[in-house]
Short mmCIF file of C-alpha atoms and ligand atoms in Angstrom, two decimals:
data_model
loop_
_atom_site.label_atom_id
_atom_site.label_comp_id
_atom_site.label_asym_id
_atom_site.label_seq_id
_atom_site.Cartn_x
_atom_site.Cartn_y
_atom_site.Cartn_z
CA UNK A 1 -16.75 -11.08 -11.76
CA UNK A 2 -14.52 -12.22 -8.48
CA UNK A 3 -11.48 -10.82 -7.38
CA UNK A 4 -9.27 -14.08 -8.42
CA UNK A 5 -10.65 -14.01 -11.75
CA UNK A 6 -9.80 -10.24 -12.52
CA UNK A 7 -6.73 -10.96 -10.94
CA UNK A 8 -6.50 -13.42 -13.69
CA UNK A 9 -7.56 -11.52 -16.51
CA UNK A 10 -8.22 -7.75 -15.91
CA UNK A 11 -5.31 -6.46 -18.31
CA UNK A 12 -4.74 -9.26 -20.56
CA UNK A 13 -4.81 -10.64 -23.59
CA UNK A 14 -2.89 -13.25 -26.03
CA UNK A 15 -0.59 -10.87 -27.55
CA UNK A 16 -2.79 -10.71 -30.74
CA UNK A 17 0.90 -11.10 -33.41
CA UNK A 18 2.31 -13.89 -31.92
CA UNK A 19 -0.63 -15.89 -29.88
CA UNK A 20 1.57 -15.29 -26.87
CA UNK A 21 -0.63 -16.29 -23.58
CA UNK A 22 2.10 -14.92 -21.11
CA UNK A 23 2.36 -10.64 -22.50
CA UNK A 24 5.14 -9.63 -24.31
CA UNK A 25 7.48 -6.99 -22.54
CA UNK A 26 7.96 -4.08 -25.06
CA UNK A 27 11.21 -2.57 -24.93
CA UNK A 28 10.20 0.04 -27.33
CA UNK A 29 10.68 4.00 -26.12
CA UNK A 30 8.57 4.57 -29.63
CA UNK A 31 5.74 4.14 -31.67
CA UNK A 32 5.35 4.60 -35.44
CA UNK A 33 2.96 7.19 -37.42
CA UNK A 34 0.54 6.07 -39.40
CA UNK A 35 0.79 7.74 -43.15
CA UNK A 36 -2.71 9.51 -41.95
CA UNK A 37 -0.85 10.34 -38.62
CA UNK A 38 -2.21 8.24 -35.95
CA UNK A 39 -1.34 5.65 -34.02
CA UNK A 40 -2.04 1.71 -34.12
CA UNK A 41 -2.11 0.94 -30.32
CA UNK A 42 -2.49 4.33 -29.12
CA UNK A 43 1.30 4.93 -27.70
CA UNK A 44 3.58 7.23 -29.23
CA UNK A 45 6.32 7.38 -26.42
CA UNK A 46 7.42 5.70 -23.67
CA UNK A 47 6.90 8.29 -21.24
CA UNK A 48 3.17 8.99 -22.01
CA UNK A 49 2.10 5.05 -22.27
CA UNK A 50 3.26 1.83 -23.01
CA UNK A 51 1.67 -1.44 -23.71
CA UNK A 52 2.80 -3.31 -20.59
CA UNK A 53 1.96 -0.16 -18.34
CA UNK A 54 -1.59 0.65 -19.98
CA UNK A 55 -2.14 -3.79 -18.97
CA UNK A 56 -1.18 -2.87 -15.57
CA UNK A 57 -3.06 -0.05 -15.10
CA UNK A 58 -6.09 -2.00 -16.57
CA UNK A 59 -6.02 -4.48 -13.66
CA UNK A 60 -5.00 -2.07 -11.23
CA UNK A 61 -8.22 -0.25 -11.96
CA UNK A 62 -10.22 -3.67 -12.34
CA UNK A 63 -9.24 -4.46 -9.02
CA UNK A 64 -9.86 -1.47 -6.88
CA UNK A 65 -13.15 -0.78 -8.50
CA UNK A 66 -12.12 2.15 -10.23
CA UNK A 67 -12.43 4.46 -13.62
CA UNK A 68 -8.80 4.78 -14.37
CA UNK A 69 -5.19 3.74 -12.56
CA UNK A 70 -1.93 5.33 -13.04
CA UNK A 71 1.30 3.37 -12.45
CA UNK A 72 4.00 5.40 -11.34
CA UNK A 73 7.94 4.79 -10.19
CA UNK A 74 7.43 3.32 -6.91
CA UNK A 75 4.97 4.16 -4.44
CA UNK A 76 6.43 7.38 -2.82
CA UNK A 77 6.43 8.90 -6.34
CA UNK A 78 2.31 8.00 -6.61
CA UNK A 79 2.67 9.65 -3.26
CA UNK A 80 4.64 12.78 -4.95
CA UNK A 81 2.26 13.01 -7.78
CA UNK A 82 -0.63 13.36 -5.40
CA UNK A 83 0.58 16.14 -3.16
CA UNK A 84 2.27 17.87 -6.36
CA UNK A 85 -1.40 17.85 -7.59
CA UNK A 86 -2.11 20.57 -4.63
CA UNK A 87 -1.59 24.14 -4.99
CA UNK A 88 0.56 26.47 -2.66
CA UNK A 89 -1.62 27.10 0.28
CA UNK A 90 -4.04 24.11 0.53
CA UNK A 91 -4.50 22.11 3.94
CA UNK A 92 -3.31 18.48 4.04
CA UNK A 93 -4.84 16.28 6.48
CA UNK A 94 -2.70 12.85 7.24
CA UNK A 95 -2.48 10.38 10.02
CA UNK A 96 0.05 11.41 12.75
CA UNK A 97 1.22 7.24 11.98
CA UNK A 98 1.65 7.49 8.27
CA UNK A 99 3.84 5.97 6.76
CA UNK A 100 7.05 7.90 7.38
CA UNK A 101 7.88 8.61 3.93
CA UNK A 102 4.45 10.19 3.34
CA UNK A 103 5.36 12.43 6.41
CA UNK A 104 8.78 13.20 5.57
CA UNK A 105 7.24 14.73 1.64
CA UNK A 106 4.81 16.50 3.53
CA UNK A 107 7.76 18.02 6.12
CA UNK A 108 10.65 18.15 4.24
CA UNK A 109 9.16 18.75 0.65
CA UNK A 110 5.94 20.33 0.51
CA UNK A 111 6.15 22.58 3.76
CA UNK A 112 9.13 24.76 1.38
CA UNK A 113 6.39 24.94 -1.30
CA UNK A 114 3.49 26.00 0.61
CA UNK A 115 1.07 23.14 0.98
CA UNK A 116 0.19 22.92 4.87
CA UNK A 117 -0.27 20.24 6.91
CA UNK A 118 -1.50 19.15 9.85
CA UNK A 119 -1.18 15.20 11.13
CA UNK A 120 -3.84 14.05 13.74
CA UNK A 121 -4.72 10.44 14.90
CA UNK A 122 -7.37 9.24 12.23
CA UNK A 123 -8.89 6.63 14.89
CA UNK A 124 -10.02 9.61 17.00
CA UNK A 125 -13.26 11.26 14.79
CA UNK A 126 -13.55 14.03 16.30
CA UNK A 127 -10.01 15.31 16.05
CA UNK A 128 -9.82 14.28 12.21
CA UNK A 129 -13.22 17.04 12.27
CA UNK A 130 -11.57 19.31 14.17
CA UNK A 131 -8.54 19.36 11.82
CA UNK A 132 -10.82 20.33 8.77
CA UNK A 133 -10.04 24.18 7.25
CA UNK A 134 -12.02 25.76 4.45
CA UNK A 135 -8.71 25.03 2.25
CA UNK A 136 -8.34 21.11 3.04
CA UNK A 137 -8.18 19.79 0.10
CA UNK A 138 -7.03 16.12 0.90
CA UNK A 139 -7.66 13.81 3.96
CA UNK A 140 -4.94 11.04 3.78
CA UNK A 141 -5.63 7.52 5.28
CA UNK A 142 -3.93 4.95 5.76
CA UNK A 143 -5.57 1.66 7.75
CA UNK A 144 -4.49 -0.62 8.59
CA UNK A 145 -1.14 1.61 9.83
CA UNK A 146 2.75 1.38 10.11
CA UNK A 147 3.84 0.30 12.70
CA UNK A 148 1.28 0.24 15.12
CA UNK A 149 -1.34 -1.35 13.12
CA UNK A 150 -4.37 0.76 13.84
CA UNK A 151 -7.28 0.80 11.82
CA UNK A 152 -9.60 3.66 10.83
CA UNK A 153 -13.00 3.69 9.77
CA UNK A 154 -12.65 4.58 5.93
CA UNK A 155 -16.53 5.32 5.35
CA UNK A 156 -16.54 7.69 8.16
CA UNK A 157 -13.54 9.99 7.43
CA UNK A 158 -14.27 9.88 3.25
CA UNK A 159 -17.76 11.51 4.65
CA UNK A 160 -15.80 14.31 6.72
CA UNK A 161 -13.61 14.67 3.99
CA UNK A 162 -16.44 15.15 1.60
CA UNK A 163 -18.43 17.42 3.74
CA UNK A 164 -15.55 19.40 4.53
CA UNK A 165 -14.85 19.62 0.10
CA UNK A 166 -12.01 17.45 0.41
CA UNK A 167 -10.82 14.48 -0.88
CA UNK A 168 -10.28 11.65 1.46
CA UNK A 169 -7.02 9.60 -0.67
CA UNK A 170 -6.48 5.62 1.21
CA UNK A 171 -3.06 4.29 1.00
CA UNK A 172 -4.12 0.19 0.68
CA UNK A 173 -0.65 -0.53 0.54
CA UNK A 174 -1.15 -3.02 3.90
CA UNK A 175 -4.71 -4.19 2.82
CA UNK A 176 -4.54 -4.65 -1.31
CA UNK A 177 -7.48 -4.91 -3.17
CA UNK A 178 -8.53 -8.05 -2.10
CA UNK A 179 -8.79 -7.33 1.47
CA UNK A 180 -10.44 -3.66 1.25
CA UNK A 181 -12.14 -1.78 -1.32
CA UNK A 182 -11.52 1.88 -0.21
CA UNK A 183 -13.50 3.48 -3.23
CA UNK A 184 -16.69 1.55 -2.68
CA UNK A 185 -16.26 2.72 0.92
CA UNK A 186 -16.16 6.14 -0.21
CA UNK A 187 -12.82 7.63 -1.06
CA UNK A 188 -12.04 8.85 -4.18
CA UNK A 189 -8.66 7.58 -4.34
CA UNK A 190 -6.37 4.79 -3.77
CA UNK A 191 -2.71 4.96 -3.41
CA UNK A 192 -0.43 1.51 -3.69
CA UNK A 193 3.41 0.92 -2.92
CA UNK A 194 2.86 -1.65 -5.91
CA UNK A 195 6.69 -3.13 -4.47
CA UNK A 196 4.46 -4.92 -1.61
CA UNK A 197 2.07 -7.34 -2.16
CA UNK A 198 0.66 -6.62 -5.17
CA UNK A 199 4.45 -7.16 -6.77
CA UNK A 200 4.51 -10.08 -3.77
CA UNK A 201 8.24 -11.15 -4.32
CA UNK A 202 10.55 -8.29 -2.97
CA UNK A 203 11.88 -7.59 -6.50
CA UNK A 204 9.78 -4.42 -8.12
CA UNK A 205 9.87 -1.01 -6.90
CA UNK A 206 6.77 0.00 -8.43
CA UNK A 207 3.72 2.49 -7.23
CA UNK A 208 -0.02 3.39 -8.42
CA UNK A 209 -3.13 5.74 -8.05
CA UNK A 210 -6.70 4.48 -8.96
CA UNK A 211 -8.96 6.92 -9.11
CA UNK A 212 -13.06 6.74 -8.29
CA UNK A 213 -13.75 9.26 -11.13
CA UNK A 214 -11.69 10.64 -14.04
CA UNK A 215 -12.18 14.14 -13.09
CA UNK A 216 -10.10 17.48 -13.43
CA UNK A 217 -7.97 16.37 -10.25
CA UNK A 218 -6.80 12.67 -11.88
CA UNK A 219 -6.27 15.16 -15.26
CA UNK A 220 -2.95 16.75 -13.03
CA UNK A 221 -2.12 13.13 -11.50
CA UNK A 222 -1.47 12.20 -14.91
CA UNK A 223 0.66 15.39 -16.30
CA UNK A 224 2.41 14.74 -13.22
CA UNK A 225 3.00 10.79 -14.27
CA UNK A 226 3.57 11.63 -18.04
CA UNK A 227 5.10 15.01 -18.04
CA UNK A 228 6.56 14.64 -14.64
CA UNK A 229 7.65 11.25 -15.93
CA UNK A 230 8.30 9.13 -12.63
CA UNK A 231 7.00 6.13 -14.87
CA UNK A 232 7.98 2.02 -14.16
CA UNK A 233 9.60 0.60 -16.54
CA UNK A 234 8.05 -2.12 -19.04
CA UNK A 235 9.44 -4.59 -17.07
CA UNK A 236 8.71 -3.48 -13.55
CA UNK A 237 4.86 -3.27 -15.05
CA UNK A 238 4.96 -6.65 -16.13
CA UNK A 239 6.07 -7.78 -12.76
CA UNK A 240 3.62 -6.28 -11.18
CA UNK A 241 1.10 -7.61 -13.14
CA UNK A 242 2.58 -11.03 -12.73
CA UNK A 243 2.28 -10.66 -8.72
CA UNK A 244 -1.10 -9.77 -9.41
CA UNK A 245 -1.91 -12.84 -11.11
CA UNK A 246 -1.78 -14.60 -7.79
CA UNK A 247 -2.59 -12.11 -4.88
CA UNK A 248 -5.93 -13.26 -4.08
CA UNK A 249 -4.49 -16.87 -3.22
CA UNK A 250 -1.37 -15.49 -1.40
CA UNK A 251 -3.37 -13.18 0.85
CA UNK A 252 -5.22 -15.93 1.56
CA UNK A 253 -2.13 -17.55 2.84
CA UNK A 254 -0.92 -14.11 4.45
CA UNK A 255 -3.85 -13.76 6.46
CA UNK A 256 -4.12 -17.59 7.71
CA UNK A 257 -0.46 -17.66 8.60
CA UNK A 258 -0.50 -14.30 10.46
CA UNK A 259 -3.68 -15.41 12.34
CA UNK A 260 -1.55 -18.38 13.71
CA UNK A 261 1.58 -16.62 14.53
CA UNK A 262 -0.67 -13.37 16.44
CA UNK A 263 -2.49 -16.20 18.53
CA UNK A 264 0.91 -17.61 19.28
CA UNK A 265 2.57 -14.78 20.22
CA UNK A 266 -0.49 -13.50 22.05
CA UNK A 267 -0.37 -16.17 24.74
CA UNK A 268 3.81 -16.24 25.23
CA UNK A 269 4.46 -14.95 28.40
CA UNK A 270 7.45 -12.82 26.86
CA UNK A 271 5.35 -10.83 24.52
CA UNK A 272 3.77 -8.11 25.95
CA UNK A 273 1.50 -7.10 22.86
CA UNK A 274 0.36 -8.48 20.07
CA UNK A 275 -0.65 -5.44 17.24
CA UNK A 276 -2.99 -7.62 14.75
CA UNK A 277 -6.20 -6.39 13.77
CA UNK A 278 -7.92 -10.19 13.49
CA UNK A 279 -7.19 -10.30 17.45
CA UNK A 280 -10.78 -9.34 19.29
CA UNK A 281 -8.59 -7.65 21.71
CA UNK A 282 -7.32 -5.21 18.76
CA UNK A 283 -9.14 -1.92 19.70
CA UNK A 284 -9.69 -1.75 15.76
CA UNK A 285 -10.91 -5.87 15.34
CA UNK A 286 -14.55 -3.98 14.85
CA UNK A 287 -14.03 -1.96 12.40
CA UNK A 288 -11.62 -3.81 10.40
CA UNK A 289 -14.20 -7.40 10.42
CA UNK A 290 -16.46 -4.38 8.94
CA UNK A 291 -14.78 -3.07 6.16
CA UNK A 292 -11.39 -5.57 5.20
CA UNK A 293 -12.61 -9.20 4.10
CA UNK A 294 -9.66 -10.73 6.41
CA UNK A 295 -7.13 -8.95 8.71
CA UNK A 296 -3.53 -8.82 6.31
CA UNK A 297 -0.25 -10.47 6.91
CA UNK A 298 1.41 -7.51 8.83
CA UNK A 299 1.56 -7.90 12.91
CA UNK A 300 3.62 -5.86 15.17
CA UNK A 301 4.84 -7.04 18.55
CA UNK A 302 5.97 -5.59 21.76
CA UNK A 303 8.89 -8.07 23.67
CA UNK A 304 8.69 -7.67 27.28
CA UNK A 305 12.04 -6.32 28.87
CA UNK A 306 12.29 -3.86 26.13
CA UNK A 307 15.26 -2.84 23.59
CA UNK A 308 17.50 -5.46 23.98
CA UNK A 309 15.08 -8.10 24.66
CA UNK A 310 13.35 -7.02 20.92
CA UNK A 311 16.58 -7.07 19.40
CA UNK A 312 17.44 -10.17 20.89
CA UNK A 313 14.72 -12.24 19.49
CA UNK A 314 15.16 -10.70 16.19
CA UNK A 315 18.76 -12.02 16.32
CA UNK A 316 18.02 -15.45 17.39
CA UNK A 317 15.00 -16.10 14.28
CA UNK A 318 16.05 -18.37 11.58
CA UNK A 319 13.18 -17.75 8.76
CA UNK A 320 12.09 -14.15 9.37
CA UNK A 321 14.86 -12.28 7.53
CA UNK A 322 15.95 -8.84 9.16
CA UNK A 323 15.16 -6.17 6.71
CA UNK A 324 12.57 -3.80 6.22
CA UNK A 325 9.68 -3.70 3.43
CA UNK A 326 6.85 -6.04 3.70
CA UNK A 327 4.60 -8.07 0.88
CA UNK A 328 6.66 -10.87 -0.65
CA UNK A 329 7.03 -14.82 -0.35
CA UNK A 330 9.53 -14.94 2.86
CA UNK A 331 8.93 -13.13 6.46
CA UNK A 332 10.41 -10.30 7.54
CA UNK A 333 10.99 -8.80 10.85
CA UNK A 334 12.24 -5.41 12.28
CA UNK A 335 12.57 -2.94 14.69
CA UNK A 336 11.01 0.29 13.37
CA UNK A 337 12.70 2.42 15.87
CA UNK A 338 16.33 1.90 14.75
CA UNK A 339 14.66 3.07 11.29
CA UNK A 340 12.99 6.07 11.83
CA UNK A 341 15.52 7.80 14.34
CA UNK A 342 15.79 9.15 17.51
CA UNK A 343 12.61 11.14 16.66
CA UNK A 344 10.26 8.35 16.25
CA UNK A 345 7.56 8.01 18.66
CA UNK A 346 7.40 3.56 17.89
CA UNK A 347 8.06 2.06 21.35
CA UNK A 348 11.57 0.74 21.41
CA UNK A 349 10.61 -2.90 22.15
CA UNK A 350 8.64 -2.75 19.06
CA UNK A 351 8.93 -5.44 15.95
CA UNK A 352 7.16 -4.88 13.11
CA UNK A 353 6.81 -8.23 11.09
CA UNK A 354 5.73 -9.04 8.28
CA UNK A 355 3.86 -12.70 7.60
CA UNK A 356 5.34 -14.92 4.44
CA UNK A 357 3.93 -17.51 2.78
CA UNK A 358 6.15 -20.12 4.79
CA UNK A 359 4.24 -23.07 6.67
CA UNK A 360 2.98 -21.46 9.86
CA UNK A 361 3.63 -24.50 12.05
CA UNK A 362 7.79 -23.66 10.60
CA UNK A 363 7.19 -19.72 11.65
CA UNK A 364 5.55 -20.53 14.99
CA UNK A 365 8.45 -23.45 15.83
CA UNK A 366 11.03 -21.13 15.08
CA UNK A 367 9.44 -18.06 17.07
CA UNK A 368 8.96 -20.30 20.15
CA UNK A 369 12.80 -21.79 19.34
CA UNK A 370 13.86 -18.00 19.62
CA UNK A 371 11.69 -16.89 22.58
CA UNK A 372 12.81 -19.52 24.95
C1 PLP B 401 6.56 1.08 1.47
C2 PLP B 401 4.99 1.93 1.30
C3 PLP B 401 5.14 3.29 0.96
C4 PLP B 401 6.31 3.46 -0.15
O1 PLP B 401 6.36 2.73 -1.35
P1 PLP B 401 7.61 2.64 -1.83
O2 PLP B 401 7.23 1.99 -3.29
O3 PLP B 401 9.13 2.13 -1.20
O4 PLP B 401 8.14 4.19 -2.47
C5 PLP B 401 3.79 3.84 0.98
N1 PLP B 401 3.20 3.26 1.69
C6 PLP B 401 3.17 2.08 2.74
C7 PLP B 401 1.97 2.27 3.48
C8 PLP B 401 4.50 1.57 2.43
O5 PLP B 401 4.23 0.47 2.55
#
């Protein structure tokens, strides 16, 4: 079945008790035991499982072509569960430009628990190969990456990970399963901040992991979810699943709008660089064209004249909201260097843009006015 159909139907059945077509939200934290000790719907207690969470997990698993999915209370909680499933002394290879929260977990939480980490430029496969150790358990990748929108060859990274006896994890938040399917490319686990495109409306914080096979490591992830307890609420699950119904169609518009905006900005004399994998000038364009079905709604730009010019542009825009995050219906713009602090490697004239679902001509007119 095609992804548009899966998005509408996977994890969805008409409610058997009422005939309701839209799923009811099951707030009950506890479920009745039958006289023989069994449970009618398979649910016992809300932390362990919940009907809304099960529906969401079935949907996520189908979208990513996985065998099982686990929903968490945020993308960061999903990342934390993966790293918590490792043992002291284990080694992780991560991209030097990974989502900064992922790097903070590695450096500020897990280093103290004996997890060893090396960060490398993942576009350099030799560097990835050199970083491997006998104790490497996870090779983490994120593509397109934040905030430079670099593109990493998932199939090659997965091969390198497997040759070293490690698992390849892909943070697929930016691309979504609509544009990129890491498990089919050889990755073992996909991690999502469903807060972003999957939720799609900037109104729910949640995360997930999808696995290619259900093995001992996935059993650990399940332990972290059910016993660790960082689970999304039933309403959170309901909102993400509702977002997923329209995901494939929203992604088409995000991609088309971003391409139009990128083309406009690329030819503008006040813009020094546009980082968008859909542009043939982008370093990762060829890999992106091979492993993605389209190029996504995220880009970053560097404004000619430095930090003040970048901040000035962001301040003059009317349709782009100055806010962090991404993947909602509204366009957002953010000066990443201010968010990441004084130690950041992000250029100070860089603005990250999440292109929303407004008409592209309105977005371009807004940018043109702010740049003039
Ligand atoms: C937002 C984000 C995360 C973290 O997810 P939260 O839901 O905010 O915890 C991780 N990776 C990427 C690429 C993100 O954009």
